[in-house]
Coordinates of C-alpha atoms in Angstrom, one line a residue:
X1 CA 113.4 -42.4 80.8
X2 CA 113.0 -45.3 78.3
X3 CA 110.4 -46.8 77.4
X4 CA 109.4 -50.4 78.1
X5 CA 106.2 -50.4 75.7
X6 CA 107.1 -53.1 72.9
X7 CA 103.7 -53.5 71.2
X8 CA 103.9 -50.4 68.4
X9 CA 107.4 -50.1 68.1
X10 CA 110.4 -51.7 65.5
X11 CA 113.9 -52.2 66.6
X12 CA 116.5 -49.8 66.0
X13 CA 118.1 -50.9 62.2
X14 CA 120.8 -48.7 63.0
X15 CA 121.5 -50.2 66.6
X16 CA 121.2 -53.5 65.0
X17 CA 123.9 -52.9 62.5
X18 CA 126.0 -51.7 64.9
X19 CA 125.6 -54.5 67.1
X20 CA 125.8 -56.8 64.9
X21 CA 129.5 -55.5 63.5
X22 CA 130.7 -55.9 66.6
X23 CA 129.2 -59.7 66.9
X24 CA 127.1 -59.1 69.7
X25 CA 124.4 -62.2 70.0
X26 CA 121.1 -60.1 69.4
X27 CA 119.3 -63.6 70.1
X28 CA 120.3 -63.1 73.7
X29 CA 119.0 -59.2 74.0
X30 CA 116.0 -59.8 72.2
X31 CA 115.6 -62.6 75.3
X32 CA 116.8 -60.5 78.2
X33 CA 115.9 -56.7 77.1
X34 CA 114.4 -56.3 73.9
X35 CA 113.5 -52.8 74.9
X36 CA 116.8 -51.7 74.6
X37 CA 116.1 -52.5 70.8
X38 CA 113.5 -50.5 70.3
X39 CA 115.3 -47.4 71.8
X40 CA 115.7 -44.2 69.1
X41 CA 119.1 -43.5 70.5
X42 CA 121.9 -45.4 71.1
X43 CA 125.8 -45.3 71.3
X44 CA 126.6 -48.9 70.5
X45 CA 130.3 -47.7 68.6
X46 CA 131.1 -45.1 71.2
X47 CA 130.3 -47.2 74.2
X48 CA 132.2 -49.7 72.4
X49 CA 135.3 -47.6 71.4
X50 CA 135.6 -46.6 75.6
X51 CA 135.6 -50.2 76.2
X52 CA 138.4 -51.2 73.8
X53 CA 140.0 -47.9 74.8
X54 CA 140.3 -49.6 78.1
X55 CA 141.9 -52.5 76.5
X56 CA 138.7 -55.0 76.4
X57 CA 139.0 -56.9 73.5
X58 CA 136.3 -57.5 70.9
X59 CA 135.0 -61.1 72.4
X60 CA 134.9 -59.0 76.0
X61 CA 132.9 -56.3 74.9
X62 CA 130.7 -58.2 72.9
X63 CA 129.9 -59.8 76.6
X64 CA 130.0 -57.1 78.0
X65 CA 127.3 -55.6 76.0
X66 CA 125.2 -59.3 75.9
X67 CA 124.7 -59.3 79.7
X68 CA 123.9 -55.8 79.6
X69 CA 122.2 -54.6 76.8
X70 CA 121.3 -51.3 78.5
X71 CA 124.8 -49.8 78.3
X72 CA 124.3 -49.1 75.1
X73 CA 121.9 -46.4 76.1
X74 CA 124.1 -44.3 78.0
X75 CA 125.9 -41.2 76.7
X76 CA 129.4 -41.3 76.2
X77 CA 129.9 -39.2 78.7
X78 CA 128.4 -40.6 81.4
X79 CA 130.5 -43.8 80.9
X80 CA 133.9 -41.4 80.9
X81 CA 132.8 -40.2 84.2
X82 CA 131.9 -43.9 85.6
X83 CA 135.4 -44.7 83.9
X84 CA 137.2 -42.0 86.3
X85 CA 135.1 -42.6 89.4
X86 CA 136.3 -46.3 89.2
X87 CA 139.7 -45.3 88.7
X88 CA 139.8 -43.9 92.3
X89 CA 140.3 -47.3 93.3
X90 CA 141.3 -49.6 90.4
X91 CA 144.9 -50.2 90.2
X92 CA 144.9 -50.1 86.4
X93 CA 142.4 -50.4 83.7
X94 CA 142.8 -53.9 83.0
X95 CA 141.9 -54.5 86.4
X96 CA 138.9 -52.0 85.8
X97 CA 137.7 -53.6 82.7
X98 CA 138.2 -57.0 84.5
X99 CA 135.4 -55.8 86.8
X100 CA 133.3 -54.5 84.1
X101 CA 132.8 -57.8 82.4
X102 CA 131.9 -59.4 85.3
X103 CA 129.8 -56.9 87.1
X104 CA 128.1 -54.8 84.1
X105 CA 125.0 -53.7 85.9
X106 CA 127.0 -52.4 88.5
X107 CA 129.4 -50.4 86.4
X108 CA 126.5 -48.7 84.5
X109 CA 124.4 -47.9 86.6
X110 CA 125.2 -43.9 86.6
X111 CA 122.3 -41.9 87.5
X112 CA 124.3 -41.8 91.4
X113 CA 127.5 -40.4 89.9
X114 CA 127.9 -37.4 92.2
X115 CA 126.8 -39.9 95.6
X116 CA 129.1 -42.3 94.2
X117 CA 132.4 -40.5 94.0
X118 CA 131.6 -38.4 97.6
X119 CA 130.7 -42.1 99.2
X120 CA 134.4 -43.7 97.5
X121 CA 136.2 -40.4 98.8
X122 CA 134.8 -41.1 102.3
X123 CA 134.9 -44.9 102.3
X124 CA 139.5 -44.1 101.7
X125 CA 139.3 -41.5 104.2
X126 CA 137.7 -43.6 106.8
X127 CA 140.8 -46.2 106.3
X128 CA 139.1 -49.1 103.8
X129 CA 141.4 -50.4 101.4
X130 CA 140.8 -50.1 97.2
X131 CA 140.2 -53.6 97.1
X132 CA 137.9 -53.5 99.8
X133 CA 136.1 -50.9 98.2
X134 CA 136.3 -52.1 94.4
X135 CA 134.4 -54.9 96.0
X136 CA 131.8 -53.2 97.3
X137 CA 131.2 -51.2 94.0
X138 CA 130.8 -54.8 92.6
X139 CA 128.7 -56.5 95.1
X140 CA 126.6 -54.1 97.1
X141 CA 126.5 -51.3 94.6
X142 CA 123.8 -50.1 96.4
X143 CA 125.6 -48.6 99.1
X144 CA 127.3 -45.7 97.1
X145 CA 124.0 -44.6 95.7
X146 CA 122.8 -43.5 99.4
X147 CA 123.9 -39.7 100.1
X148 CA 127.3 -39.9 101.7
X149 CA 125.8 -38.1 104.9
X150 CA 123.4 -41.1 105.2
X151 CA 126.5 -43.4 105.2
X152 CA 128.8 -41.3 107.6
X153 CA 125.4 -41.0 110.3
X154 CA 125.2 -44.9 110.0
X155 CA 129.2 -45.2 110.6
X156 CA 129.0 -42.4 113.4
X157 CA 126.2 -44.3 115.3
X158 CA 128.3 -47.8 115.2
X159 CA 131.4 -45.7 116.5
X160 CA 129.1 -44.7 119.5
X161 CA 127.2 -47.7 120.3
X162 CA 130.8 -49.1 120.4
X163 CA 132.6 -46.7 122.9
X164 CA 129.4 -46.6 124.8
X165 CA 129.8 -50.7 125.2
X166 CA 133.2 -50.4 126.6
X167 CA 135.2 -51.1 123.2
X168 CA 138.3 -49.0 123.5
X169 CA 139.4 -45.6 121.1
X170 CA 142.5 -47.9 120.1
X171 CA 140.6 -50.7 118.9
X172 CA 137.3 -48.8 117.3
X173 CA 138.6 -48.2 113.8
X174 CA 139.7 -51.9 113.1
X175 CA 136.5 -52.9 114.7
X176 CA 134.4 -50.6 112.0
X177 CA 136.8 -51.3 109.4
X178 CA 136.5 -55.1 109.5
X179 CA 132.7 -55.0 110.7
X180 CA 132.2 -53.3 106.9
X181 CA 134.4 -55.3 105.1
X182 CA 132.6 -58.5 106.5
X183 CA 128.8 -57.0 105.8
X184 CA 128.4 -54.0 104.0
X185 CA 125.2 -53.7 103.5
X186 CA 124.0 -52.4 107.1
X187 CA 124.7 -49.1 105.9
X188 CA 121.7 -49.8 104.2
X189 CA 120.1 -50.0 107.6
X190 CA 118.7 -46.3 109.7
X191 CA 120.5 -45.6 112.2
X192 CA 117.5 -45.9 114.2
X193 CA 117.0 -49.5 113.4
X194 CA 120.8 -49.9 114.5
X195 CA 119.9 -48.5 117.9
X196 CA 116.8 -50.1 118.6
X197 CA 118.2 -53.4 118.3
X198 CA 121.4 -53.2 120.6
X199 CA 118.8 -51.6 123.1
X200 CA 116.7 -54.9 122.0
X201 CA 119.6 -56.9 123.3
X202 CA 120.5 -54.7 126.4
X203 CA 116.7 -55.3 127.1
X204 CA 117.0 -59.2 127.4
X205 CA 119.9 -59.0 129.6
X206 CA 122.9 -59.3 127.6
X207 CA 125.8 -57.1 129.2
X208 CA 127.7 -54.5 127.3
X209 CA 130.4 -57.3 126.6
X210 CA 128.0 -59.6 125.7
X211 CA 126.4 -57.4 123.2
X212 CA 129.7 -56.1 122.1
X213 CA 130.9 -60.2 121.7
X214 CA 127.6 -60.7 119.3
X215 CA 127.9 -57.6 117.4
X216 CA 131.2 -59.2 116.2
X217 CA 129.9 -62.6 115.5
X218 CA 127.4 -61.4 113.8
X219 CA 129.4 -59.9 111.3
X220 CA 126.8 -56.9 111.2
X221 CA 123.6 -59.2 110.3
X222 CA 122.4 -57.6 113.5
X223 CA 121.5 -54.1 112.2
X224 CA 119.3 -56.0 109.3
X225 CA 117.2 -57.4 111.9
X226 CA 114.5 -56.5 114.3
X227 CA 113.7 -56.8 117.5
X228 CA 110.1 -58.7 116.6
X229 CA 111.9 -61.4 115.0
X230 CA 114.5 -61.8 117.5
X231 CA 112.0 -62.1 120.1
X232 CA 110.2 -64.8 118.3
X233 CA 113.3 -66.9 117.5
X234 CA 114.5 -66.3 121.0
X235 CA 111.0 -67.4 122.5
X236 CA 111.2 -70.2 120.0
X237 CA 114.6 -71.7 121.0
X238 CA 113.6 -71.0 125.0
X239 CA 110.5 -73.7 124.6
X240 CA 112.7 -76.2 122.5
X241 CA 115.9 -76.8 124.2
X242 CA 113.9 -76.4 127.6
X243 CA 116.3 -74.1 129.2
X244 CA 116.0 -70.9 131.2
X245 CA 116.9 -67.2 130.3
X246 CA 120.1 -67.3 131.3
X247 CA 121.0 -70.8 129.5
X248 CA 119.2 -69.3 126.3
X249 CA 121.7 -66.4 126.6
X250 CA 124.3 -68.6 126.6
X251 CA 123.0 -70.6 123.8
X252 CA 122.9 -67.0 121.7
X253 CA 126.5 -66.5 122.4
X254 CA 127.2 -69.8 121.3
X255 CA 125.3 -69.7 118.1
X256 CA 124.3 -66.3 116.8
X257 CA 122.0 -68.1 114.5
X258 CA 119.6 -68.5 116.9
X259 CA 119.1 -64.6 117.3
X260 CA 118.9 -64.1 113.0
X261 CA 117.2 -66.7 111.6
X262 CA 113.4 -66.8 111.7
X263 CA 111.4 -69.4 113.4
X264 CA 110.4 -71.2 109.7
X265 CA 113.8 -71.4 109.2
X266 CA 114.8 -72.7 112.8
X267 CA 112.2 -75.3 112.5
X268 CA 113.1 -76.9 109.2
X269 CA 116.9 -77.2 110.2
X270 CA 115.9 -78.8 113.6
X271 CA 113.3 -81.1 112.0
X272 CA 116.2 -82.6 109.2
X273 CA 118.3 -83.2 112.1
X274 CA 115.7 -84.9 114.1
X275 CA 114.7 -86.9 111.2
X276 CA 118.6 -88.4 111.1
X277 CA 118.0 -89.5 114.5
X278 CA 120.0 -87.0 116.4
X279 CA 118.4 -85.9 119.5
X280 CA 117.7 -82.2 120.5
X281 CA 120.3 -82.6 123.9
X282 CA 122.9 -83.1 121.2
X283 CA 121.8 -79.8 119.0
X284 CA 121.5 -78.3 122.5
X285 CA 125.2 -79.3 123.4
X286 CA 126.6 -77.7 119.9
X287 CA 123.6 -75.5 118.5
X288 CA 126.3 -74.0 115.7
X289 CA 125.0 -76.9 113.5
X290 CA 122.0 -75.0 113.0
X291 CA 124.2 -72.3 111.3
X292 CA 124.2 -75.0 108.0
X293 CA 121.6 -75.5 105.5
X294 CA 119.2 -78.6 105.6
X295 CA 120.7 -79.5 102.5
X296 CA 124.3 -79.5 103.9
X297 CA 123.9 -81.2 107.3
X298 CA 122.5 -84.0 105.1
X299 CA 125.2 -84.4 102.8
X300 CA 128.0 -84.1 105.6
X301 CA 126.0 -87.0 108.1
X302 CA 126.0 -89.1 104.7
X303 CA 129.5 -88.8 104.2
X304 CA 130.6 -89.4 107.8
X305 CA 128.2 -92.0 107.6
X306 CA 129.9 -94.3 105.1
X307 CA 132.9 -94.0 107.1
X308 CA 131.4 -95.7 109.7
X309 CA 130.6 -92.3 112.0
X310 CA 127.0 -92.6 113.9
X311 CA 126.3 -89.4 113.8
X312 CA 123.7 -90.3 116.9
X313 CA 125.7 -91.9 119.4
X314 CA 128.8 -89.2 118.2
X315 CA 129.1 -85.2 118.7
X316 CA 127.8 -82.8 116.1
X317 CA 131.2 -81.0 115.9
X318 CA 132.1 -83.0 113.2
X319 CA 129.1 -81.5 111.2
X320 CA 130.2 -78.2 111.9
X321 CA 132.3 -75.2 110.1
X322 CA 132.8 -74.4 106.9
X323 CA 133.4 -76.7 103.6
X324 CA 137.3 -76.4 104.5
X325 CA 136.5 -77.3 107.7
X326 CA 134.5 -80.4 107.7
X327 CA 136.7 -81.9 105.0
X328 CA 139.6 -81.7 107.3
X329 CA 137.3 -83.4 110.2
X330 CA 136.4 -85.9 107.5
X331 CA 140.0 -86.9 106.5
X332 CA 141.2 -87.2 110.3
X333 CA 137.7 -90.1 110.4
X334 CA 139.1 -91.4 107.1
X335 CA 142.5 -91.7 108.4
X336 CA 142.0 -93.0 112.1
X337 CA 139.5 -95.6 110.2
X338 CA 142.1 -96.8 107.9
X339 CA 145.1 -96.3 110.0
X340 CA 145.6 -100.6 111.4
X341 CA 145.2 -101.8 114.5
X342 CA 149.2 -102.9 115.0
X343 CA 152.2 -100.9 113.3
X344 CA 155.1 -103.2 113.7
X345 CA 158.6 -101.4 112.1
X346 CA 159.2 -104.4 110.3
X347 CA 163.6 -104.7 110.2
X348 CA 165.6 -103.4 107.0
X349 CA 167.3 -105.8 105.0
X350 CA 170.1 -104.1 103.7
X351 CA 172.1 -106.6 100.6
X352 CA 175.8 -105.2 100.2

């Protein structure tokens, strides 16, 4: 409800002076949202007073208020109920205001109040820890705003698709459990979309182990996907590693990556590879390389490079894993290189 039109209007005096007692930099609002300046109402002390009430100090809520100039606009009110929703998983409020300097947006964003407490209610009862859950209120905000019935027909539909792949009753809670932890956001996903693209999968001959095996590599990037796409990167990797249907499968087991990323994508990860001079059997021998950014496969084949590595004549495993990983492959190179040729003990010469 507030208005964006700048041209007629003066900023708020009042807002100003209250902003400026509390040394907010009003350079960086004008910048970012000068329309909050302009507003007729505001609650700069109040929102303020919560804030220290919480035990934020006056250089946090001053940056607090910087990087998100439109929580001055909210009533108190509406902040005390954020405050107590929160609470349901925060350990303590300096852990709470913690969060609030570093995720503002996401704190007051309050129009989904009443979806947000049902959603955190139901995320605890289904098993996911506070911290779990304090993390998605940070980064995928988004989730709680859906109506909690959306949510539970998403989960319900996962818990299915997973008995009905021969997953076991024992096993189906962790499964969900750490399937949401690793990707929240396919509850953003229909249920319908979810459906259509195991059925996608079943389709192209993977078996109910297979699919079950992917869903968990995937880490859920499945459900944001659709079956178009897949087929075209699918199709895509068939004609460029010259392999049949049942190779390709393989090749998908291998390296989900060639199931979620699009063609474009595919095509300018293969390309900087090629242009290193490694050839497409050794991609085809250990496709999980083309899980890495252009940018990264470059500056790992440099590295190994100056050790001496040719990356050509070598195996792409080296190039692989993540930033931990490569730089323990790295210092086993560095160490084998600079380990010498003979070892001799020499003898200890002990004086008395």
């Amino acid at each position: 409800s507030y208005t964006t039109d700048t041209k007629s209007r003066e900023e708020n005096k009042k807002t100003l002076e209250n902003l400026y007692s509390l040394s907010v930099d009003i350079t960086k609002i004008r910048r970012l949202k000068e329309w909050v300046l302009l507003q007729d109402v505001a609650y700069v002390k109040e929102i303020a007073g919560i804030l220290q009430e919480m035990g934020a100090d006056e250089t946090t809520v001053a940056n607090i208020i910087e990087r998100c100039p439109e929580a001055i606009l909210h009533t108190p009110a509406e902040i005390n109920t954020q405050r107590a929703l929160w609470q349901l998983v925060c350990q303590n409020e300096k852990q709470l205001i913690k969060l609030i300097e570093q995720f503002p947006e996401s704190f007051f964003t309050t129009e989904y109040q009443q979806n947000q407490k049902a959603n955190i209610l139901f995320f605890q009862e289904l098993g996911l820890k506070n911290n779990i859950i304090t993390r998605f209120l940070t980064s995928a905000p988004n989730i709680f705003y859906n109506p909690v019935e959306k949510n539970k027909n998403v989960i319900e539909t996962l818990q299915r698709n997973y008995l009905n792949l021969g997953g076991s009753e024992a096993n189906m809670k962790v499964w969900i459990l750490k399937l949401l932890s690793q990707n929240p956001f396919i509850l953003l996903n229909t249920s319908n979309a979810i459906q259509e693209n195991l059925e996608f999968l079943q389709k192209n001959d993977f078996t109910d182990q297979e699919v079950l095996q992917l869903l968990s590599k995937l880490k859920g990037f499945i459900f944001q996907l659709n079956s178009t796409t897949m087929q075209e990167s699918m199709l895509f990797s068939k004609d460029i590693f010259k392999c049949s249907h049942q190779e390709l499968k393989q090749l998908v087991l291998k390296c989900p990556a060639l199931l979620y990323y699009s063609v474009p994508v595919l095509e300018e990860r293969l390309e900087g590879l090629l242009k290193e001079g490694v050839s497409i059997a050794q991609i085809r021998e250990t496709p999980m390389v083309l899980e890495l950014t252009t940018q990264i496969l470059q500056y790992r084949i440099k590295k190994l490079s100056a050790l001496g590595y040719d990356i050509k004549s070598g195996n792409l495993e080296s190039l692989n894993g993540t930033k931990k990983d490569f730089e323990v492959t790295y210092g086993k190179i560095q160490s084998k290189k600079e380990r010498p040729i003979f070892n001799p003990v020499a003898p200890l010469h002990i004086e008395d």
